[in-house]
């Protein structure tokens, strides 16, 4: 009763016959994979989401020594206008003392080192650290303090004490002018 | 039996005859324009769409909103990012509430919707003698033969025939259902000063704004047309290969082979 | 009944699985190499697999759309526009789904009328046929609720008109309508439940499709000659012969489907559905999607009550219309007992053929009528067309079964020598 064997290995034209079946199979397969892409790509961020992927911030109103928080891609970003003392304090720390070794210069834009821009997301478990608003506790190192599990960040947003493993992340940003910052 | 059959045939022919007839509408059939976006390979005419954007901005937008159009969409009709920012910055949109809880306004950004001239429908109605100017985002798709219809409507204003009973404040337009429309004739020769120097005739402006509104109604049209050709060619080749494959597989069946003999 | 064969895969892992869950045997026995199938099936037999394919297309594109759609009256229309404008390939997904519904119905209508002509509803395939009718009813419910989701003018008013049909039911009608709406008009609760059910029903359809295939396995495929399989010479294995034929058919069908998606995506829709729902303004004419038009025409053509005019009314006009509309589909369930002719295929029924051809014309005519405004002679034509529709099933088929002299039937599928019909 087995029938397929016999049809496939028959007389002449075995190769020619196979060729057309193979190419039909390959064509159909390629098409199926191609058709799959739109079904997957539709899950990627849509145009309206991407349009909000970068924000422009007016920083002219941020006084020296104060900071603001803005929402970018659904997460908080801290923008701090550092005092000269805070900058030199951050630069003076020996890198070898740090948990996540990074110099202050690596974390700010050259020539704009009074501006510190970091993600407001504690690298431990994702809480938002305190220290942006005036009157907030800023921790032992004058930067930020995360109340969830007691992580202390310094004036460069680097982790100094507590369970967090990494420094506060620095997002991609650029100065469009002296008063306009573009994040993302 | 024969009798029944005859009735059956007669009724059948009758139904065929009637299926051709269509109930006549009360509006005139729109003019036929050969649009650049018609046909399987049709694309937008960017220059025309850009002029249309200018017409919309300077004429239509004083009454009609464009709810689903965002400034960033202008990139699709050939504008650069800084030009789009500049266009957007000409308008104000509601910002976030300030520290005292009061509403603020800010300059529009590319991601913002084109702001409506009226805060809500009632305001729009009261400013337009009770008639609501419809949103134009989908106008071309929301009417039969939309592109031709909008064009015809824009150039179709004329004096009402003597025997026509025109209500006060209405204009006569044979392409509009019922032939009278609350919108006064919007386009006049030279109503817009085209940046590219094209003479702004009524027909030119109507064509351009339809080009723009078609883009707004169906932004994916170009992508759809481009992709469609590829998909159809692929399917055609696949179907031909499948046909040849089928003919080969079926040959023994056609020759009467029995597949179940041992 | 077709014999069941157990697959014995060479691969050890597959063999292990097969002993515990004979999934390969299932495929093998329904559409595989071990599915003996009449060798003479024509292209009309392609539409079953095409309908199955369209079900898959609708499921996939629908699940994708549900990832972006919001079933709340305030934002439903906007969320559809966001799909069209901002979601990657969203326009493709939506046009595929909207036109897919039409092409699903095209495949199913041809499948049904193939069954009507070739007598696929006759013993031993009554249950197979009835399951098909159930699938069709579920499809109609699904399509109707899906059309409401974009929340355009036609969505809203279509929902209002169709749900109001239930108010025709005596005594409890109004309560049923309120129950369906979850309020006093079609509104947010209605939209929400329609979305829920629109997502659910396709999986119910899939379940019934599996039963439909099971019944097909048990009673075997019919064939254009309508005679029984006499020997193995009458059969060929389903795979590869009908798999490749179905694949070729799918290629042709998808060519037409793609032409609609890419070049006339709105041709089968109504422009009014690009106007957001407005409960205070009814469109000039409310037209259902084309696939509902014949039944809508039957509903509208009943504008008279059942009873003696001026004396008493047994059933009022509204209820009678609703009954007629549902009866026009439910009558298919009784078909195996209405048409008692022993000859299945219309090819050997010289008189039946004509009445059937006229039924097809009648269906097209009803479709056209359903799209017209009920003015002038349209209601009169509707009455004639409806009369013929019901007469075909309730009078013509039963009478023909007794009176018609069929042509001689062939000896067998593989040996087409004619012999007098049984």
Short mmCIF file of C-alpha atoms in Angstrom, two decimals, chain C:
data_model
loop_
_atom_site.label_atom_id
_atom_site.label_comp_id
_atom_site.label_asym_id
_atom_site.label_seq_id
_atom_site.Cartn_x
_atom_site.Cartn_y
_atom_site.Cartn_z
CA UNK C 1 -15.82 4.38 7.10
CA UNK C 2 -12.26 5.12 6.21
CA UNK C 3 -9.73 2.89 7.82
CA UNK C 4 -7.38 4.41 10.43
CA UNK C 5 -3.67 3.89 9.94
CA UNK C 6 -1.04 4.37 12.60
CA UNK C 7 2.08 6.19 11.52
CA UNK C 8 5.39 4.55 12.42
CA UNK C 9 8.05 7.23 12.13
CA UNK C 10 11.67 6.16 11.59
CA UNK C 11 12.92 8.89 13.90
CA UNK C 12 13.13 7.56 17.45
CA UNK C 13 12.02 10.74 19.19
CA UNK C 14 9.04 11.07 16.86
CA UNK C 15 8.22 7.41 17.42
CA UNK C 16 8.31 7.97 21.17
CA UNK C 17 5.95 10.91 20.85
CA UNK C 18 3.71 9.06 18.41
CA UNK C 19 3.13 6.20 20.86
CA UNK C 20 1.96 8.68 23.46
CA UNK C 21 0.17 11.20 21.26
CA UNK C 22 -0.57 10.04 17.72
CA UNK C 23 -0.46 13.51 16.23
CA UNK C 24 1.35 12.41 13.06
CA UNK C 25 -1.23 9.70 12.51
CA UNK C 26 -3.92 12.33 12.82
CA UNK C 27 -2.44 14.49 10.09
CA UNK C 28 -1.56 11.43 8.07
CA UNK C 29 -5.11 10.15 8.18
CA UNK C 30 -6.89 13.42 7.45
CA UNK C 31 -4.71 15.15 4.86
CA UNK C 32 -1.69 12.86 4.56
CA UNK C 33 -0.33 10.04 2.41
CA UNK C 34 -2.62 7.59 4.21
CA UNK C 35 -5.78 9.48 3.35
CA UNK C 36 -7.30 7.71 0.34
CA UNK C 37 -9.24 10.34 -1.59
CA UNK C 38 -11.38 10.10 -4.74
CA UNK C 39 -9.17 10.69 -7.75
CA UNK C 40 -11.65 12.89 -9.59
CA UNK C 41 -12.04 15.94 -7.31
CA UNK C 42 -12.28 19.13 -9.37
CA UNK C 43 -11.17 22.65 -8.48
CA UNK C 44 -14.40 23.26 -6.57
CA UNK C 45 -12.89 21.00 -3.90
CA UNK C 46 -10.08 23.50 -3.32
CA UNK C 47 -12.21 25.88 -1.34
CA UNK C 48 -12.33 23.86 1.87
CA UNK C 49 -8.59 24.15 2.37
CA UNK C 50 -8.71 27.77 1.24
CA UNK C 51 -11.29 28.54 3.92
CA UNK C 52 -9.01 26.85 6.46
CA UNK C 53 -6.10 28.95 5.23
CA UNK C 54 -8.13 32.14 5.54
CA UNK C 55 -9.04 31.17 9.11
CA UNK C 56 -5.32 31.04 9.87
CA UNK C 57 -4.73 34.41 8.16
CA UNK C 58 -7.53 35.96 10.19
CA UNK C 59 -6.28 34.49 13.46
CA UNK C 60 -2.72 35.70 12.92
CA UNK C 61 -3.57 39.20 11.70
CA UNK C 62 -6.30 39.51 14.32
CA UNK C 63 -4.04 38.62 17.23
CA UNK C 64 -1.57 41.22 15.95
CA UNK C 65 -4.27 43.90 15.69
CA UNK C 66 -5.46 43.14 19.21
CA UNK C 67 -1.99 44.08 20.44
CA UNK C 68 -2.64 47.67 19.36
CA UNK C 69 -6.40 48.05 19.43
CA UNK C 70 -8.21 49.65 22.39
CA UNK C 71 -11.86 48.62 22.91
CA UNK C 72 -13.11 51.84 24.49
CA UNK C 73 -15.49 54.11 22.63
CA UNK C 74 -13.34 57.21 23.29
CA UNK C 75 -10.24 55.80 21.65
CA UNK C 76 -11.28 52.81 19.51
CA UNK C 77 -11.35 54.83 16.28
CA UNK C 78 -8.10 56.60 17.19
CA UNK C 79 -6.38 53.35 18.02
CA UNK C 80 -7.30 51.96 14.59
CA UNK C 81 -5.90 55.11 12.97
CA UNK C 82 -2.74 54.69 15.04
CA UNK C 83 -2.45 51.17 13.65
CA UNK C 84 -2.84 52.57 10.14
CA UNK C 85 -0.33 55.39 10.62
CA UNK C 86 2.23 54.61 13.30
CA UNK C 87 2.43 50.88 14.00
CA UNK C 88 5.07 49.15 11.85
CA UNK C 89 3.20 47.43 9.00
CA UNK C 90 -0.02 48.21 10.87
CA UNK C 91 -1.72 49.22 7.62
CA UNK C 92 -0.82 45.83 6.15
CA UNK C 93 -2.18 43.96 9.17
CA UNK C 94 -5.44 45.87 9.15
CA UNK C 95 -6.04 45.68 5.40
CA UNK C 96 -5.18 41.99 5.51
CA UNK C 97 -7.70 41.42 8.29
CA UNK C 98 -10.47 43.53 6.76
CA UNK C 99 -10.13 42.04 3.28
CA UNK C 100 -9.36 38.66 4.79
CA UNK C 101 -12.89 38.55 6.19
CA UNK C 102 -14.27 39.05 2.68
CA UNK C 103 -12.01 36.42 1.17
CA UNK C 104 -12.84 33.99 3.99
CA UNK C 105 -16.50 34.42 3.08
CA UNK C 106 -15.80 34.05 -0.65
CA UNK C 107 -14.06 30.74 0.01
CA UNK C 108 -16.81 29.56 2.34
CA UNK C 109 -19.65 30.58 0.02
CA UNK C 110 -18.10 28.66 -2.88
CA UNK C 111 -17.50 25.72 -0.53
CA UNK C 112 -21.16 25.76 0.54
CA UNK C 113 -22.56 26.06 -2.97
CA UNK C 114 -20.26 23.31 -4.16
CA UNK C 115 -21.86 21.19 -1.44
CA UNK C 116 -25.33 22.23 -2.53
CA UNK C 117 -24.71 21.27 -6.15
CA UNK C 118 -22.83 18.03 -5.60
CA UNK C 119 -25.13 16.85 -2.82
CA UNK C 120 -22.42 16.87 -0.16
CA UNK C 121 -25.10 17.04 2.53
CA UNK C 122 -26.53 13.61 1.74
CA UNK C 123 -25.95 10.42 3.70
CA UNK C 124 -23.49 9.58 5.11
CA UNK C 125 -22.27 13.20 5.35
CA UNK C 126 -25.20 14.85 7.16
CA UNK C 127 -23.22 15.66 10.28
CA UNK C 128 -20.26 16.88 8.26
CA UNK C 129 -22.64 19.26 6.48
CA UNK C 130 -24.36 20.40 9.67
CA UNK C 131 -21.04 21.17 11.34
CA UNK C 132 -20.28 23.30 8.31
CA UNK C 133 -23.51 25.23 8.85
CA UNK C 134 -22.50 25.78 12.47
CA UNK C 135 -19.13 27.14 11.32
CA UNK C 136 -20.89 29.50 8.93
CA UNK C 137 -23.17 30.83 11.69
CA UNK C 138 -20.19 31.35 14.00
CA UNK C 139 -18.36 33.14 11.19
CA UNK C 140 -21.28 35.48 10.69
CA UNK C 141 -21.39 36.34 14.38
CA UNK C 142 -17.63 36.88 14.44
CA UNK C 143 -17.61 39.05 11.33
CA UNK C 144 -20.49 41.14 12.57
CA UNK C 145 -18.83 41.86 15.90
CA UNK C 146 -15.49 42.50 14.24
CA UNK C 147 -17.04 45.14 12.00
CA UNK C 148 -18.21 47.03 15.09
CA UNK C 149 -14.71 47.34 16.54
CA UNK C 150 -13.31 50.25 14.41
CA UNK C 151 -16.19 52.30 15.83
CA UNK C 152 -16.99 54.14 12.63
CA UNK C 153 -20.45 55.21 11.56
CA UNK C 154 -21.27 51.88 9.89
CA UNK C 155 -19.91 49.99 12.89
CA UNK C 156 -22.17 51.84 15.25
CA UNK C 157 -25.32 51.81 13.16
CA UNK C 158 -24.80 48.27 11.95
CA UNK C 159 -24.53 47.19 15.57
CA UNK C 160 -27.62 49.18 16.48
CA UNK C 161 -29.74 47.75 13.66
CA UNK C 162 -28.67 44.13 14.05
CA UNK C 163 -28.95 43.99 17.83
CA UNK C 164 -32.35 45.68 17.56
CA UNK C 165 -33.54 42.65 15.58
CA UNK C 166 -33.84 40.82 18.87
CA UNK C 167 -36.39 43.34 20.08
CA UNK C 168 -38.81 41.61 17.69
CA UNK C 169 -39.03 38.67 20.06
CA UNK C 170 -42.35 38.91 21.94
CA UNK C 171 -42.37 39.74 25.66
CA UNK C 172 -38.65 39.37 26.38
CA UNK C 173 -37.30 41.12 23.27
CA UNK C 174 -36.57 44.49 24.88
CA UNK C 175 -34.87 42.85 27.85
CA UNK C 176 -32.70 40.75 25.55
CA UNK C 177 -31.60 43.84 23.64
CA UNK C 178 -30.67 45.62 26.87
CA UNK C 179 -28.77 42.54 27.93
CA UNK C 180 -26.85 42.52 24.64
CA UNK C 181 -26.08 46.21 24.87
CA UNK C 182 -25.29 46.32 28.58
CA UNK C 183 -27.16 49.61 28.60
CA UNK C 184 -29.83 51.53 26.78
CA UNK C 185 -27.99 51.94 23.50
CA UNK C 186 -24.94 50.56 21.74
CA UNK C 187 -22.14 52.03 23.83
CA UNK C 188 -18.93 51.29 25.65
CA UNK C 189 -20.11 48.07 27.35
CA UNK C 190 -21.32 46.78 23.98
CA UNK C 191 -18.00 47.53 22.30
CA UNK C 192 -16.11 45.84 25.10
CA UNK C 193 -18.09 42.61 25.01
CA UNK C 194 -18.02 42.50 21.22
CA UNK C 195 -14.24 42.70 21.35
CA UNK C 196 -14.11 39.91 23.91
CA UNK C 197 -16.38 37.68 21.84
CA UNK C 198 -14.73 38.62 18.56
CA UNK C 199 -11.48 37.32 20.03
CA UNK C 200 -13.09 34.19 21.47
CA UNK C 201 -15.29 32.94 18.63
CA UNK C 202 -12.51 32.26 16.10
CA UNK C 203 -11.11 29.69 18.50
CA UNK C 204 -14.55 28.12 18.81
CA UNK C 205 -14.63 28.07 15.00
CA UNK C 206 -11.24 26.35 15.01
CA UNK C 207 -12.69 23.72 17.34
CA UNK C 208 -15.67 23.08 15.11
CA UNK C 209 -13.37 22.98 12.07
CA UNK C 210 -11.50 20.12 13.75
CA UNK C 211 -14.80 18.29 14.25
CA UNK C 212 -15.66 19.06 10.60
CA UNK C 213 -12.39 17.44 9.49
CA UNK C 214 -12.99 14.50 11.78
CA UNK C 215 -16.41 13.98 10.23
CA UNK C 216 -14.77 14.26 6.81
CA UNK C 217 -12.35 11.51 7.77
CA UNK C 218 -15.18 9.26 8.96
CA UNK C 219 -17.45 9.74 5.96
CA UNK C 220 -14.71 10.34 3.35
CA UNK C 221 -14.69 13.11 0.78
CA UNK C 222 -17.52 13.14 -1.72
CA UNK C 223 -16.72 13.61 -5.39
CA UNK C 224 -18.15 15.31 -8.48
CA UNK C 225 -19.80 12.09 -9.71
CA UNK C 226 -21.49 11.62 -6.37
CA UNK C 227 -21.02 7.85 -6.49
CA UNK C 228 -19.41 5.66 -3.85
CA UNK C 229 -15.79 4.62 -4.03
CA UNK C 230 -15.99 1.06 -5.42
CA UNK C 231 -12.36 -0.04 -5.30
CA UNK C 232 -8.91 1.23 -4.45
CA UNK C 233 -8.51 2.13 -8.13
CA UNK C 234 -10.94 4.99 -7.52
CA UNK C 235 -8.64 6.60 -4.98
CA UNK C 236 -5.35 8.39 -4.72
CA UNK C 237 -3.47 9.46 -1.58
CA UNK C 238 -4.33 12.96 -0.39
CA UNK C 239 -0.66 13.78 -0.14
CA UNK C 240 1.02 14.69 -2.45
CA UNK C 241 -1.77 14.94 -5.01
CA UNK C 242 -4.27 17.14 -3.26
CA UNK C 243 -1.72 18.97 -1.13
CA UNK C 244 -0.01 20.26 -4.28
CA UNK C 245 -3.36 21.00 -5.92
CA UNK C 246 -4.48 22.92 -2.83
CA UNK C 247 -1.15 24.77 -2.79
CA UNK C 248 -1.61 25.81 -6.41
CA UNK C 249 -5.18 26.90 -5.67
CA UNK C 250 -3.92 28.89 -2.70
CA UNK C 251 -1.40 30.61 -4.97
CA UNK C 252 -4.13 31.77 -7.33
CA UNK C 253 -6.44 32.77 -4.48
CA UNK C 254 -3.71 34.73 -2.70
CA UNK C 255 -2.85 36.56 -5.92
CA UNK C 256 -6.36 37.98 -5.99
CA UNK C 257 -6.34 38.53 -2.22
CA UNK C 258 -3.03 40.44 -2.45
CA UNK C 259 -4.34 42.55 -5.33
CA UNK C 260 -7.13 43.69 -3.03
CA UNK C 261 -4.89 44.29 0.00
CA UNK C 262 -2.36 46.37 -1.91
CA UNK C 263 -4.36 48.05 -4.65
CA UNK C 264 -7.99 48.31 -3.59
CA UNK C 265 -7.97 47.83 0.16
CA UNK C 266 -11.14 49.81 0.71
CA UNK C 267 -13.11 48.58 -2.30
CA UNK C 268 -15.12 46.09 -0.25
CA UNK C 269 -15.65 48.44 2.69
CA UNK C 270 -17.94 51.40 3.11
CA UNK C 271 -16.51 54.97 3.16
CA UNK C 272 -18.80 55.91 6.05
CA UNK C 273 -16.77 53.70 8.35
CA UNK C 274 -13.96 56.26 8.10
CA UNK C 275 -16.25 58.69 9.91
CA UNK C 276 -16.12 58.21 13.69
CA UNK C 277 -19.30 56.82 15.29
CA UNK C 278 -21.84 59.54 15.96
CA UNK C 279 -24.89 58.35 17.94
CA UNK C 280 -26.92 61.41 16.94
CA UNK C 281 -26.53 61.13 13.16
CA UNK C 282 -27.61 58.07 11.15
CA UNK C 283 -25.89 57.65 7.75
CA UNK C 284 -28.01 58.02 4.60
CA UNK C 285 -28.25 54.31 4.17
CA UNK C 286 -27.04 51.55 6.42
CA UNK C 287 -25.49 48.79 4.37
CA UNK C 288 -24.02 45.66 5.93
CA UNK C 289 -20.82 44.14 4.57
CA UNK C 290 -21.43 42.45 1.22
CA UNK C 291 -21.36 38.94 2.68
CA UNK C 292 -24.45 39.66 4.77
CA UNK C 293 -26.44 41.28 1.98
CA UNK C 294 -28.48 38.25 0.78
CA UNK C 295 -29.73 37.59 4.29
CA UNK C 296 -30.28 41.27 4.93
CA UNK C 297 -32.38 41.39 1.74
CA UNK C 298 -34.50 38.49 3.01
CA UNK C 299 -34.99 40.30 6.32
CA UNK C 300 -36.11 43.48 4.62
CA UNK C 301 -38.37 41.84 2.09
CA UNK C 302 -40.67 40.55 4.84
CA UNK C 303 -42.66 43.70 5.55
CA UNK C 304 -46.00 41.98 6.13
CA UNK C 305 -47.35 40.10 9.14
CA UNK C 306 -48.36 36.47 9.24
CA UNK C 307 -52.13 36.19 9.65
CA UNK C 308 -55.28 37.25 7.88
CA UNK C 309 -55.06 40.92 6.87
CA UNK C 310 -57.33 43.06 8.96
CA UNK C 311 -58.54 40.12 11.04
CA UNK C 312 -55.68 38.96 13.20
CA UNK C 313 -51.90 38.86 13.30
CA UNK C 314 -50.20 35.67 14.37
CA UNK C 315 -46.66 37.03 13.96
CA UNK C 316 -45.99 40.71 13.30
CA UNK C 317 -43.93 41.87 10.33
CA UNK C 318 -40.77 42.66 12.28
CA UNK C 319 -40.59 39.27 13.97
CA UNK C 320 -41.50 37.47 10.77
CA UNK C 321 -38.58 39.18 9.00
CA UNK C 322 -36.17 38.12 11.71
CA UNK C 323 -37.51 34.57 11.64
CA UNK C 324 -37.16 34.49 7.86
CA UNK C 325 -33.58 35.69 8.03
CA UNK C 326 -32.50 33.09 10.56
CA UNK C 327 -34.60 30.41 8.85
CA UNK C 328 -32.85 31.10 5.55
CA UNK C 329 -29.66 29.67 7.04
CA UNK C 330 -31.14 27.19 9.49
CA UNK C 331 -33.06 25.53 6.63
CA UNK C 332 -29.66 24.23 5.49
CA UNK C 333 -29.59 22.05 8.60
CA UNK C 334 -32.69 20.21 7.39
CA UNK C 335 -31.38 19.85 3.86
CA UNK C 336 -30.34 16.19 4.15
CA UNK C 337 -33.99 15.33 4.82
CA UNK C 338 -35.54 17.75 2.36
CA UNK C 339 -33.62 16.45 -0.64
CA UNK C 340 -34.19 12.69 -0.59
CA UNK C 341 -32.93 11.96 -4.09
CA UNK C 342 -30.49 9.06 -4.06
CA UNK C 343 -28.39 10.76 -6.72
CA UNK C 344 -25.95 13.15 -5.12
CA UNK C 345 -24.30 15.00 -7.96
CA UNK C 346 -26.21 17.69 -9.83
CA UNK C 347 -24.43 16.52 -12.97
CA UNK C 348 -26.86 13.61 -13.21
CA UNK C 349 -30.00 15.53 -12.27
CA UNK C 350 -31.15 17.30 -15.44
CA UNK C 351 -33.97 19.31 -13.87
CA UNK C 352 -32.30 20.01 -10.54
CA UNK C 353 -29.43 21.60 -12.43
CA UNK C 354 -31.67 24.38 -13.70
CA UNK C 355 -33.23 25.12 -10.35
CA UNK C 356 -29.80 25.15 -8.77
CA UNK C 357 -28.45 27.55 -11.38
CA UNK C 358 -31.38 29.77 -10.66
CA UNK C 359 -30.70 29.59 -6.92
CA UNK C 360 -27.20 30.90 -7.58
CA UNK C 361 -28.63 33.75 -9.66
CA UNK C 362 -31.18 34.36 -6.92
CA UNK C 363 -28.37 34.67 -4.35
CA UNK C 364 -26.55 37.24 -6.49
CA UNK C 365 -29.82 39.07 -6.98
CA UNK C 366 -30.47 39.08 -3.22
CA UNK C 367 -26.95 40.37 -2.62
CA UNK C 368 -27.60 43.23 -5.01
CA UNK C 369 -31.03 43.92 -3.49
CA UNK C 370 -29.56 44.02 0.02
CA UNK C 371 -27.30 46.88 -1.04
CA UNK C 372 -30.11 49.00 -2.47
CA UNK C 373 -32.34 51.44 -0.67
CA UNK C 374 -35.77 49.94 -0.03
CA UNK C 375 -37.51 52.20 -2.54
CA UNK C 376 -39.58 51.72 -5.69
CA UNK C 377 -39.72 48.15 -6.88
CA UNK C 378 -36.86 46.92 -4.71
CA UNK C 379 -39.11 45.49 -1.94
CA UNK C 380 -41.22 43.71 -4.57
CA UNK C 381 -38.18 42.10 -6.18
CA UNK C 382 -37.03 41.19 -2.69
CA UNK C 383 -40.26 39.30 -2.10
CA UNK C 384 -39.87 37.30 -5.30
CA UNK C 385 -36.24 36.51 -4.61
CA UNK C 386 -37.03 35.47 -1.03
CA UNK C 387 -39.94 33.36 -2.21
CA UNK C 388 -37.73 31.49 -4.65
CA UNK C 389 -35.02 31.02 -2.04
CA UNK C 390 -37.35 29.28 0.37
CA UNK C 391 -39.27 27.48 -2.39
CA UNK C 392 -36.01 25.95 -3.58
CA UNK C 393 -35.33 24.28 -0.25
CA UNK C 394 -38.84 23.62 1.03
CA UNK C 395 -40.77 22.78 -2.15
CA UNK C 396 -38.60 22.28 -5.20
CA UNK C 397 -36.04 19.92 -3.67
CA UNK C 398 -38.59 17.61 -1.95
CA UNK C 399 -40.74 17.45 -5.10
CA UNK C 400 -37.81 16.95 -7.43
CA UNK C 401 -36.50 14.13 -5.27
CA UNK C 402 -39.66 12.18 -6.12
CA UNK C 403 -40.44 13.28 -9.66
CA UNK C 404 -37.09 13.73 -11.38
CA UNK C 405 -35.61 10.97 -13.53
CA UNK C 406 -31.85 11.09 -13.10
CA UNK C 407 -29.36 10.36 -15.87
CA UNK C 408 -27.46 7.06 -15.84
CA UNK C 409 -24.64 7.05 -13.32
CA UNK C 410 -21.10 5.87 -14.20
CA UNK C 411 -20.04 2.39 -13.14
CA UNK C 412 -17.21 3.73 -11.00
CA UNK C 413 -14.93 6.73 -10.65
CA UNK C 414 -12.06 5.01 -12.44
CA UNK C 415 -14.28 3.29 -15.03
CA UNK C 416 -16.71 5.81 -16.43
CA UNK C 417 -19.11 3.35 -18.13
CA UNK C 418 -22.63 4.60 -17.60
CA UNK C 419 -25.33 2.55 -15.96
CA UNK C 420 -28.87 3.54 -14.99
CA UNK C 421 -29.18 5.42 -11.74
CA UNK C 422 -30.32 3.54 -8.67
#
